[in-house]
Every structure is written in structure tokens, then in C-alpha cells.
Amino acid sequence: MKKINESVPWEFILLGFSDRPWLELPLFVVFLVSYILTIFGNLAIILVAHLDPKLHTPMYFFLTNLSLVDLCYTTSIVPQMLVNLCSTRKVISYGGCVVQLFISLALGGTECILLAIMSFDRFVAICRPLHYSVLMHQRLCLQLAAASWIGGFSNSVLQSIFTLQMPLCGHKVDHFFCEMPVFLKLSCVDTTANEAENFFLCVPMLLIPVTLILISYVFIVRAVLRIQSTEGRRKAFGICGSHLIVVSLFYGTAIYTYMQPPSTASKNRGKMASLFYGIITPMLNPLIYTLRNKDVKGAFKKLVASIFLIKK
């Protein structure tokens, strides 16, 4: 009999929706268009935030970090998905699967912390406007951004170590890409202990930022309600509205995927949730911030106008 610790496959077969082959072409088109929009949308935000002096503020500094996270996350999973949708042999190497696991955990954790930091930035801007420039100075912004990246990657190292220690049986993955729940389902042994370890690692990474965001917005709402002018209230809610939409989209699907035992999750619903926060949300983030933000729209118009002038 082959030993369990020798049963790690060299490659995995990513089943995805291969039991519904008629879906592969529509999914390929949807994923390709979503990926192109994600690349252009997030690169555009990074570019205009860098080029327009009006956007050299903490809010847009953190937004560029969010765009970078989304770019890296989708690039780590979508190209492989597109290749597999076009291939009859839908495989990924063991090393490639481990890389996807590590990156998805690292960048997912980074985004969790970053969204909480962005809510703190909004709290200071609305509740302490006179002290905003003093409190949110450049050094603090750099430290907070670094903390989000370091925290996300540190959490990924711990979770990846716990997950990769499990012996694996089988090589068929009923998913589009490799993430933690996939490895738990392939384990040859009882995963209760691993699920508990990963659950307690997910709690601070998911629930603590959510709690901080909720506390920030309690104070923000109280401060906004004290504003006398209707225009002032509308502007304050407009500033926070985009962030709240992004938080709801990201945390809703992430908590659904990572905060429940894999055995209780519906396979198709789990796959759709992963696709939503891994592909759809990074595509929507630039649109949400652009459509609801006059400063970003103005910066886009200036950038496009300058490009046309250069061509002429």
C-alpha cells in the first residue's frame, strides 16, 4: 500500500464546471472580459492617483494599495482558469497550486486589514476634520499600509503551513483554483483539528477588521447626522458609500467561504462565492470608486484629455 505521506500528487485536475461543458465558453468570455476590465480599471486608478496632485491624499493612497491587491489577486488565478477552460486537460502543478493557496490567503488577508484601515481614515476625515492632516501624516499612512501587507502575508504563512502539513489523497479538485477549502477536502485524515486551527486564524483576519469597520461607521454616522447642511451630509455619505459597498461585497463572500466547515458548504455555491470575491469584486471596485467619486472622475477626464493631446 502506498504510504499516505507519499501520496501527494504531482499535479491536480481542476474540475470547475466540467460536468457542464456547455458552460465553458460563456464562462471563458465572462472571465476574460472581467480580467481585462480589472486590469485596466485598477491600473487606471493607480495611474491617476499618482499623476493628479489633488489625489495625493491618504484616502487615495490606500485606494491604490487596494487596486494593487486586486491586480495581484486576479492575476494569480484568472490566467490559469482561462487556459483550463480552453483545454481538454484541466491541470495545475502541485507547486502552482501551493502558490495559488499562499497568494490567495496573503492578498485576501491584506485586503481585510486594508479595508479596516480605510474605514479608520474615513473616521478621522469626518469625525476629526481639523486634525486630519496632522493625524494622517505620510509616515503613519506608510506604516499602516505596510502593516496590512505584512499582516496578510504573515497570516498566509501560518495558515499555509497548517494546511500543507495534511496528507492528501486524490488529485481531482472540484474547483476553479486552489484555495484552503480545496486542500481540506482532499485530506486523507480527519481535518477537524486543521479546521479549528484555520478557523481561529481566520477569526482575527476577518472578524476583527469587520468589528473595527462597524465601530468606525457608528461614529461616522453620528458625526454626519450632526451636520446641519443637506449638501454636507450628502458629501459625507458619498465619501463613505463606495467604501461600504466594497466592504459588503468582499466580506460577505469571504466570510461565507472561510468561516464555515467545508463539509457543510454547497459545492456550487462555494465555487460561485469564490469566483465573486476573486474575480467580480476586483473588477467592480474601480467602477464603484470611479462612478461615485467626482475627484477620480475628474482625474480620469484630465488623463484621457492629455493622452489625446499628446497623440495630436
GROMACS .gro file of C-alpha atoms in nm:
model
  312
    1MET     CA    1   0.000   0.000   0.000
    2LYS     CA    2   0.126   0.344  -0.084
    3LYS     CA    3   0.210   0.546   0.223
    4ILE     CA    4  -0.006   0.849   0.293
    5ASN     CA    5   0.292   1.082   0.314
    6GLU     CA    6   0.396   0.965  -0.032
    7SER     CA    7   0.055   1.027  -0.183
    8VAL     CA    8   0.098   1.395  -0.265
    9PRO     CA    9   0.015   1.424  -0.638
   10TRP     CA   10   0.245   1.597  -0.881
   11GLU     CA   11  -0.050   1.779  -1.031
   12PHE     CA   12  -0.419   1.840  -0.973
   13ILE     CA   13  -0.713   1.824  -1.210
   14LEU     CA   14  -0.927   2.135  -1.167
   15LEU     CA   15  -1.280   2.019  -1.242
   16GLY     CA   16  -1.451   2.357  -1.221
   17PHE     CA   17  -1.779   2.315  -1.407
   18SER     CA   18  -1.651   2.037  -1.635
   19ASP     CA   19  -1.969   1.841  -1.563
   20ARG     CA   20  -2.143   2.121  -1.756
   21PRO     CA   21  -1.926   2.158  -2.069
   22TRP     CA   22  -2.180   2.391  -2.233
   23LEU     CA   23  -2.087   2.649  -1.967
   24GLU     CA   24  -1.716   2.661  -2.054
   25LEU     CA   25  -1.734   2.901  -2.350
   26PRO     CA   26  -1.966   3.152  -2.176
   27LEU     CA   27  -1.750   3.134  -1.862
   28PHE     CA   28  -1.433   3.188  -2.067
   29VAL     CA   29  -1.584   3.503  -2.220
   30VAL     CA   30  -1.707   3.632  -1.883
   31PHE     CA   31  -1.374   3.566  -1.709
   32LEU     CA   32  -1.170   3.716  -1.993
   33VAL     CA   33  -1.379   4.035  -2.008
   34SER     CA   34  -1.377   4.062  -1.627
   35TYR     CA   35  -0.999   4.018  -1.616
   36ILE     CA   36  -0.940   4.283  -1.885
   37LEU     CA   37  -1.169   4.529  -1.705
   38THR     CA   38  -0.995   4.450  -1.375
   39ILE     CA   39  -0.650   4.516  -1.522
   40PHE     CA   40  -0.744   4.841  -1.695
   41GLY     CA   41  -0.966   4.969  -1.414
   42ASN     CA   42  -0.719   4.914  -1.132
   43LEU     CA   43  -0.417   5.030  -1.336
   44ALA     CA   44  -0.609   5.346  -1.425
   45ILE     CA   45  -0.681   5.421  -1.058
   46ILE     CA   46  -0.315   5.367  -0.966
   47LEU     CA   47  -0.207   5.590  -1.254
   48VAL     CA   48  -0.443   5.882  -1.193
   49ALA     CA   49  -0.380   5.873  -0.818
   50HIS     CA   50  -0.008   5.901  -0.890
   51LEU     CA   51  -0.031   6.170  -1.159
   52ASP     CA   52  -0.301   6.402  -1.020
   53PRO     CA   53  -0.173   6.617  -0.729
   54LYS     CA   54  -0.530   6.652  -0.595
   55LEU     CA   55  -0.535   6.279  -0.530
   56HIS     CA   56  -0.214   6.278  -0.324
   57THR     CA   57  -0.410   6.220  -0.004
   58PRO     CA   58  -0.429   5.927   0.242
   59MET     CA   59  -0.766   5.815   0.102
   60TYR     CA   60  -0.628   5.764  -0.249
   61PHE     CA   61  -0.300   5.626  -0.122
   62PHE     CA   62  -0.491   5.343   0.045
   63LEU     CA   63  -0.712   5.306  -0.264
   64THR     CA   64  -0.404   5.249  -0.482
   65ASN     CA   65  -0.293   4.979  -0.238
   66LEU     CA   66  -0.636   4.817  -0.271
   67SER     CA   67  -0.609   4.831  -0.651
   68LEU     CA   68  -0.265   4.669  -0.636
   69VAL     CA   69  -0.401   4.389  -0.416
   70ASP     CA   70  -0.686   4.326  -0.660
   71LEU     CA   71  -0.449   4.324  -0.957
   72CYS     CA   72  -0.216   4.070  -0.797
   73TYR     CA   73  -0.501   3.851  -0.671
   74THR     CA   74  -0.680   3.815  -1.003
   75THR     CA   75  -0.354   3.767  -1.194
   76SER     CA   76  -0.264   3.476  -0.966
   77ILE     CA   77  -0.580   3.281  -1.057
   78VAL     CA   78  -0.751   3.402  -1.376
   79PRO     CA   79  -0.486   3.323  -1.644
   80GLN     CA   80  -0.471   2.959  -1.527
   81MET     CA   81  -0.850   2.942  -1.526
   82LEU     CA   82  -0.868   3.076  -1.882
   83VAL     CA   83  -0.612   2.821  -2.002
   84ASN     CA   84  -0.801   2.535  -1.839
   85LEU     CA   85  -1.135   2.644  -1.983
   86CYS     CA   86  -0.980   2.616  -2.330
   87SER     CA   87  -0.808   2.283  -2.263
   88THR     CA   88  -0.934   1.929  -2.250
   89ARG     CA   89  -0.676   1.851  -1.978
   90LYS     CA   90  -0.751   2.093  -1.695
   91VAL     CA   91  -0.448   2.060  -1.471
   92ILE     CA   92  -0.227   2.263  -1.240
   93SER     CA   93   0.103   2.152  -1.090
   94TYR     CA   94   0.134   2.090  -0.717
   95GLY     CA   95   0.373   2.385  -0.693
   96GLY     CA   96   0.132   2.609  -0.884
   97CYS     CA   97  -0.150   2.502  -0.654
   98VAL     CA   98   0.058   2.585  -0.345
   99VAL     CA   99   0.142   2.927  -0.491
  100GLN     CA  100  -0.227   2.998  -0.552
  101LEU     CA  101  -0.309   2.890  -0.195
  102PHE     CA  102  -0.041   3.115  -0.047
  103ILE     CA  103  -0.122   3.419  -0.262
  104SER     CA  104  -0.498   3.392  -0.212
  105LEU     CA  105  -0.453   3.380   0.167
  106ALA     CA  106  -0.189   3.656   0.169
  107LEU     CA  107  -0.372   3.905  -0.050
  108GLY     CA  108  -0.711   3.820   0.099
  109GLY     CA  109  -0.571   3.895   0.445
  110THR     CA  110  -0.406   4.212   0.320
  111GLU     CA  111  -0.736   4.336   0.179
  112CYS     CA  112  -0.916   4.259   0.506
  113ILE     CA  113  -0.675   4.478   0.702
  114LEU     CA  114  -0.661   4.744   0.432
  115LEU     CA  115  -1.040   4.787   0.426
  116ALA     CA  116  -1.035   4.836   0.804
  117ILE     CA  117  -0.758   5.098   0.769
  118MET     CA  118  -0.961   5.278   0.502
  119SER     CA  119  -1.258   5.295   0.740
  120PHE     CA  120  -1.030   5.446   1.006
  121ASP     CA  121  -0.912   5.703   0.752
  122ARG     CA  122  -1.277   5.796   0.681
  123PHE     CA  123  -1.345   5.815   1.056
  124VAL     CA  124  -1.063   6.065   1.108
  125ALA     CA  125  -1.163   6.268   0.799
  126ILE     CA  126  -1.526   6.307   0.908
  127CYS     CA  127  -1.506   6.299   1.288
  128ARG     CA  128  -1.175   6.488   1.328
  129PRO     CA  129  -1.156   6.706   1.013
  130LEU     CA  130  -0.948   6.984   1.173
  131HIS     CA  131  -0.683   6.734   1.286
  132TYR     CA  132  -0.693   6.513   0.977
  133SER     CA  133  -0.372   6.634   0.811
  134VAL     CA  134  -0.186   6.611   1.142
  135LEU     CA  135  -0.313   6.265   1.239
  136MET     CA  136  -0.299   6.101   0.895
  137HIS     CA  137   0.053   6.211   0.808
  138GLN     CA  138   0.260   6.042   0.540
  139ARG     CA  139   0.467   5.831   0.779
  140LEU     CA  140   0.160   5.688   0.951
  141CYS     CA  141  -0.002   5.608   0.615
  142LEU     CA  142   0.309   5.421   0.504
  143GLN     CA  143   0.320   5.232   0.832
  144LEU     CA  144  -0.047   5.135   0.812
  145ALA     CA  145  -0.013   5.019   0.451
  146ALA     CA  146   0.299   4.818   0.541
  147ALA     CA  147   0.114   4.664   0.837
  148SER     CA  148  -0.166   4.545   0.608
  149TRP     CA  149   0.077   4.373   0.369
  150ILE     CA  150   0.292   4.226   0.645
  151GLY     CA  151  -0.015   4.109   0.838
  152GLY     CA  152  -0.169   3.945   0.532
  153PHE     CA  153   0.148   3.760   0.432
  154SER     CA  154   0.229   3.655   0.790
  155ASN     CA  155  -0.119   3.509   0.830
  156SER     CA  156  -0.079   3.329   0.498
  157VAL     CA  157   0.249   3.170   0.610
  158LEU     CA  158   0.085   3.030   0.924
  159GLN     CA  159  -0.229   2.905   0.750
  160SER     CA  160  -0.033   2.759   0.459
  161ILE     CA  161   0.196   2.566   0.696
  162PHE     CA  162  -0.101   2.416   0.884
  163THR     CA  163  -0.281   2.333   0.559
  164LEU     CA  164   0.015   2.184   0.369
  165GLN     CA  165   0.105   1.953   0.659
  166MET     CA  166  -0.204   1.745   0.586
  167PRO     CA  167  -0.154   1.429   0.378
  168LEU     CA  168  -0.353   1.444   0.055
  169CYS     CA  169  -0.544   1.168  -0.120
  170GLY     CA  170  -0.664   1.209  -0.474
  171HIS     CA  171  -0.585   1.467  -0.737
  172LYS     CA  172  -0.926   1.587  -0.855
  173VAL     CA  173  -1.015   1.933  -0.728
  174ASP     CA  174  -1.381   2.032  -0.762
  175HIS     CA  175  -1.295   2.400  -0.804
  176PHE     CA  176  -1.153   2.655  -1.048
  177PHE     CA  177  -0.837   2.728  -0.847
  178CYS     CA  178  -0.655   2.621  -0.533
  179GLU     CA  179  -0.756   2.775  -0.201
  180MET     CA  180  -0.766   2.649   0.155
  181PRO     CA  181  -1.106   2.471   0.148
  182VAL     CA  182  -0.981   2.270  -0.152
  183PHE     CA  183  -0.691   2.121   0.044
  184LEU     CA  184  -0.916   2.041   0.340
  185LYS     CA  185  -1.148   1.843   0.113
  186LEU     CA  186  -0.856   1.643  -0.033
  187SER     CA  187  -0.711   1.541   0.303
  188CYS     CA  188  -0.677   1.169   0.381
  189VAL     CA  189  -0.724   1.222   0.754
  190ASP     CA  190  -0.969   1.385   0.989
  191THR     CA  191  -0.940   1.760   0.931
  192THR     CA  192  -1.120   1.871   1.248
  193ALA     CA  193  -0.801   1.994   1.414
  194ASN     CA  194  -0.685   2.171   1.097
  195GLU     CA  195  -1.025   2.331   1.050
  196ALA     CA  196  -1.014   2.456   1.410
  197GLU     CA  197  -0.661   2.597   1.365
  198ASN     CA  198  -0.753   2.771   1.040
  199PHE     CA  199  -1.080   2.894   1.188
  200PHE     CA  200  -0.901   3.063   1.478
  201LEU     CA  201  -0.653   3.216   1.234
  202CYS     CA  202  -0.940   3.342   1.017
  203VAL     CA  203  -1.122   3.500   1.311
  204PRO     CA  204  -0.872   3.784   1.371
  205MET     CA  205  -0.820   3.832   0.996
  206LEU     CA  206  -1.191   3.857   0.912
  207LEU     CA  207  -1.396   3.939   1.220
  208ILE     CA  208  -1.164   4.188   1.394
  209PRO     CA  209  -1.143   4.416   1.085
  210VAL     CA  210  -1.522   4.388   1.042
  211THR     CA  211  -1.569   4.492   1.405
  212LEU     CA  212  -1.335   4.789   1.363
  213ILE     CA  213  -1.518   4.893   1.047
  214LEU     CA  214  -1.855   4.878   1.222
  215ILE     CA  215  -1.726   5.082   1.518
  216SER     CA  216  -1.579   5.343   1.280
  217TYR     CA  217  -1.905   5.378   1.095
  218VAL     CA  218  -2.109   5.411   1.413
  219PHE     CA  219  -1.905   5.723   1.496
  220ILE     CA  220  -1.914   5.839   1.132
  221VAL     CA  221  -2.295   5.818   1.115
  222ARG     CA  222  -2.327   6.006   1.444
  223ALA     CA  223  -2.095   6.279   1.315
  224VAL     CA  224  -2.275   6.306   0.980
  225LEU     CA  225  -2.615   6.338   1.145
  226ARG     CA  226  -2.486   6.641   1.335
  227ILE     CA  227  -2.402   6.819   1.009
  228GLN     CA  228  -2.659   7.091   0.952
  229SER     CA  229  -2.646   7.131   0.574
  230THR     CA  230  -2.804   6.872   0.346
  231GLU     CA  231  -2.519   6.914   0.097
  232GLY     CA  232  -2.262   6.844   0.368
  233ARG     CA  233  -2.442   6.526   0.472
  234ARG     CA  234  -2.470   6.411   0.111
  235LYS     CA  235  -2.099   6.470   0.052
  236ALA     CA  236  -2.001   6.283   0.371
  237PHE     CA  237  -2.220   5.984   0.291
  238GLY     CA  238  -2.091   5.988  -0.067
  239ILE     CA  239  -1.732   5.963   0.054
  240CYS     CA  240  -1.815   5.660   0.269
  241GLY     CA  241  -2.069   5.497   0.039
  242SER     CA  242  -1.816   5.349  -0.203
  243HIS     CA  243  -1.612   5.200   0.079
  244LEU     CA  244  -1.920   5.044   0.239
  245ILE     CA  245  -2.024   4.881  -0.089
  246VAL     CA  246  -1.676   4.731  -0.138
  247VAL     CA  247  -1.667   4.610   0.225
  248SER     CA  248  -2.008   4.442   0.188
  249LEU     CA  249  -1.914   4.266  -0.136
  250PHE     CA  250  -1.576   4.144  -0.015
  251TYR     CA  251  -1.655   4.042   0.343
  252GLY     CA  252  -1.990   3.886   0.261
  253THR     CA  253  -1.844   3.628   0.023
  254ALA     CA  254  -1.514   3.582   0.212
  255ILE     CA  255  -1.689   3.507   0.542
  256TYR     CA  256  -1.925   3.266   0.365
  257THR     CA  257  -1.626   3.077   0.219
  258TYR     CA  258  -1.383   3.072   0.512
  259MET     CA  259  -1.595   3.085   0.826
  260GLN     CA  260  -1.784   2.757   0.783
  261PRO     CA  261  -1.666   2.394   0.772
  262PRO     CA  262  -1.606   2.279   0.414
  263SER     CA  263  -1.823   1.971   0.467
  264THR     CA  264  -2.135   2.185   0.517
  265ALA     CA  265  -2.085   2.412   0.218
  266SER     CA  266  -2.266   2.353  -0.110
  267LYS     CA  267  -2.005   2.285  -0.378
  268ASN     CA  268  -2.154   2.508  -0.645
  269ARG     CA  269  -2.240   2.788  -0.402
  270GLY     CA  270  -1.886   2.773  -0.261
  271LYS     CA  271  -1.738   2.796  -0.610
  272MET     CA  272  -1.961   3.088  -0.702
  273ALA     CA  273  -1.872   3.271  -0.380
  274SER     CA  274  -1.501   3.226  -0.452
  275LEU     CA  275  -1.545   3.348  -0.808
  276PHE     CA  276  -1.735   3.651  -0.685
  277TYR     CA  277  -1.473   3.780  -0.439
  278GLY     CA  278  -1.182   3.659  -0.653
  279ILE     CA  279  -1.293   3.794  -0.993
  280ILE     CA  280  -1.610   4.002  -0.984
  281THR     CA  281  -1.529   4.217  -0.679
  282PRO     CA  282  -1.182   4.326  -0.806
  283MET     CA  283  -1.350   4.422  -1.134
  284LEU     CA  284  -1.626   4.618  -0.961
  285ASN     CA  285  -1.402   4.807  -0.714
  286PRO     CA  286  -1.264   5.058  -0.970
  287LEU     CA  287  -1.615   5.115  -1.112
  288ILE     CA  288  -1.762   5.172  -0.766
  289TYR     CA  289  -1.496   5.425  -0.668
  290THR     CA  290  -1.500   5.595  -1.010
  291LEU     CA  291  -1.875   5.629  -1.058
  292ARG     CA  292  -1.933   5.764  -0.706
  293ASN     CA  293  -1.631   5.994  -0.681
  294LYS     CA  294  -1.610   6.331  -0.856
  295ASP     CA  295  -1.236   6.370  -0.789
  296VAL     CA  296  -1.149   6.038  -0.953
  297LYS     CA  297  -1.381   6.105  -1.250
  298GLY     CA  298  -1.222   6.445  -1.294
  299ALA     CA  299  -0.873   6.294  -1.282
  300PHE     CA  300  -0.974   6.034  -1.543
  301LYS     CA  301  -1.103   6.305  -1.776
  302LYS     CA  302  -0.780   6.502  -1.742
  303LEU     CA  303  -0.573   6.189  -1.812
  304VAL     CA  304  -0.776   6.098  -2.120
  305ALA     CA  305  -0.762   6.458  -2.247
  306SER     CA  306  -0.386   6.473  -2.202
  307ILE     CA  307  -0.343   6.143  -2.390
  308PHE     CA  308  -0.545   6.272  -2.686
  309LEU     CA  309  -0.348   6.599  -2.687
  310ILE     CA  310  -0.020   6.407  -2.695
  311LYS     CA  311  -0.145   6.197  -2.988
  312LYS     CA  312  -0.248   6.506  -3.180
   0.00000   0.00000   0.00000
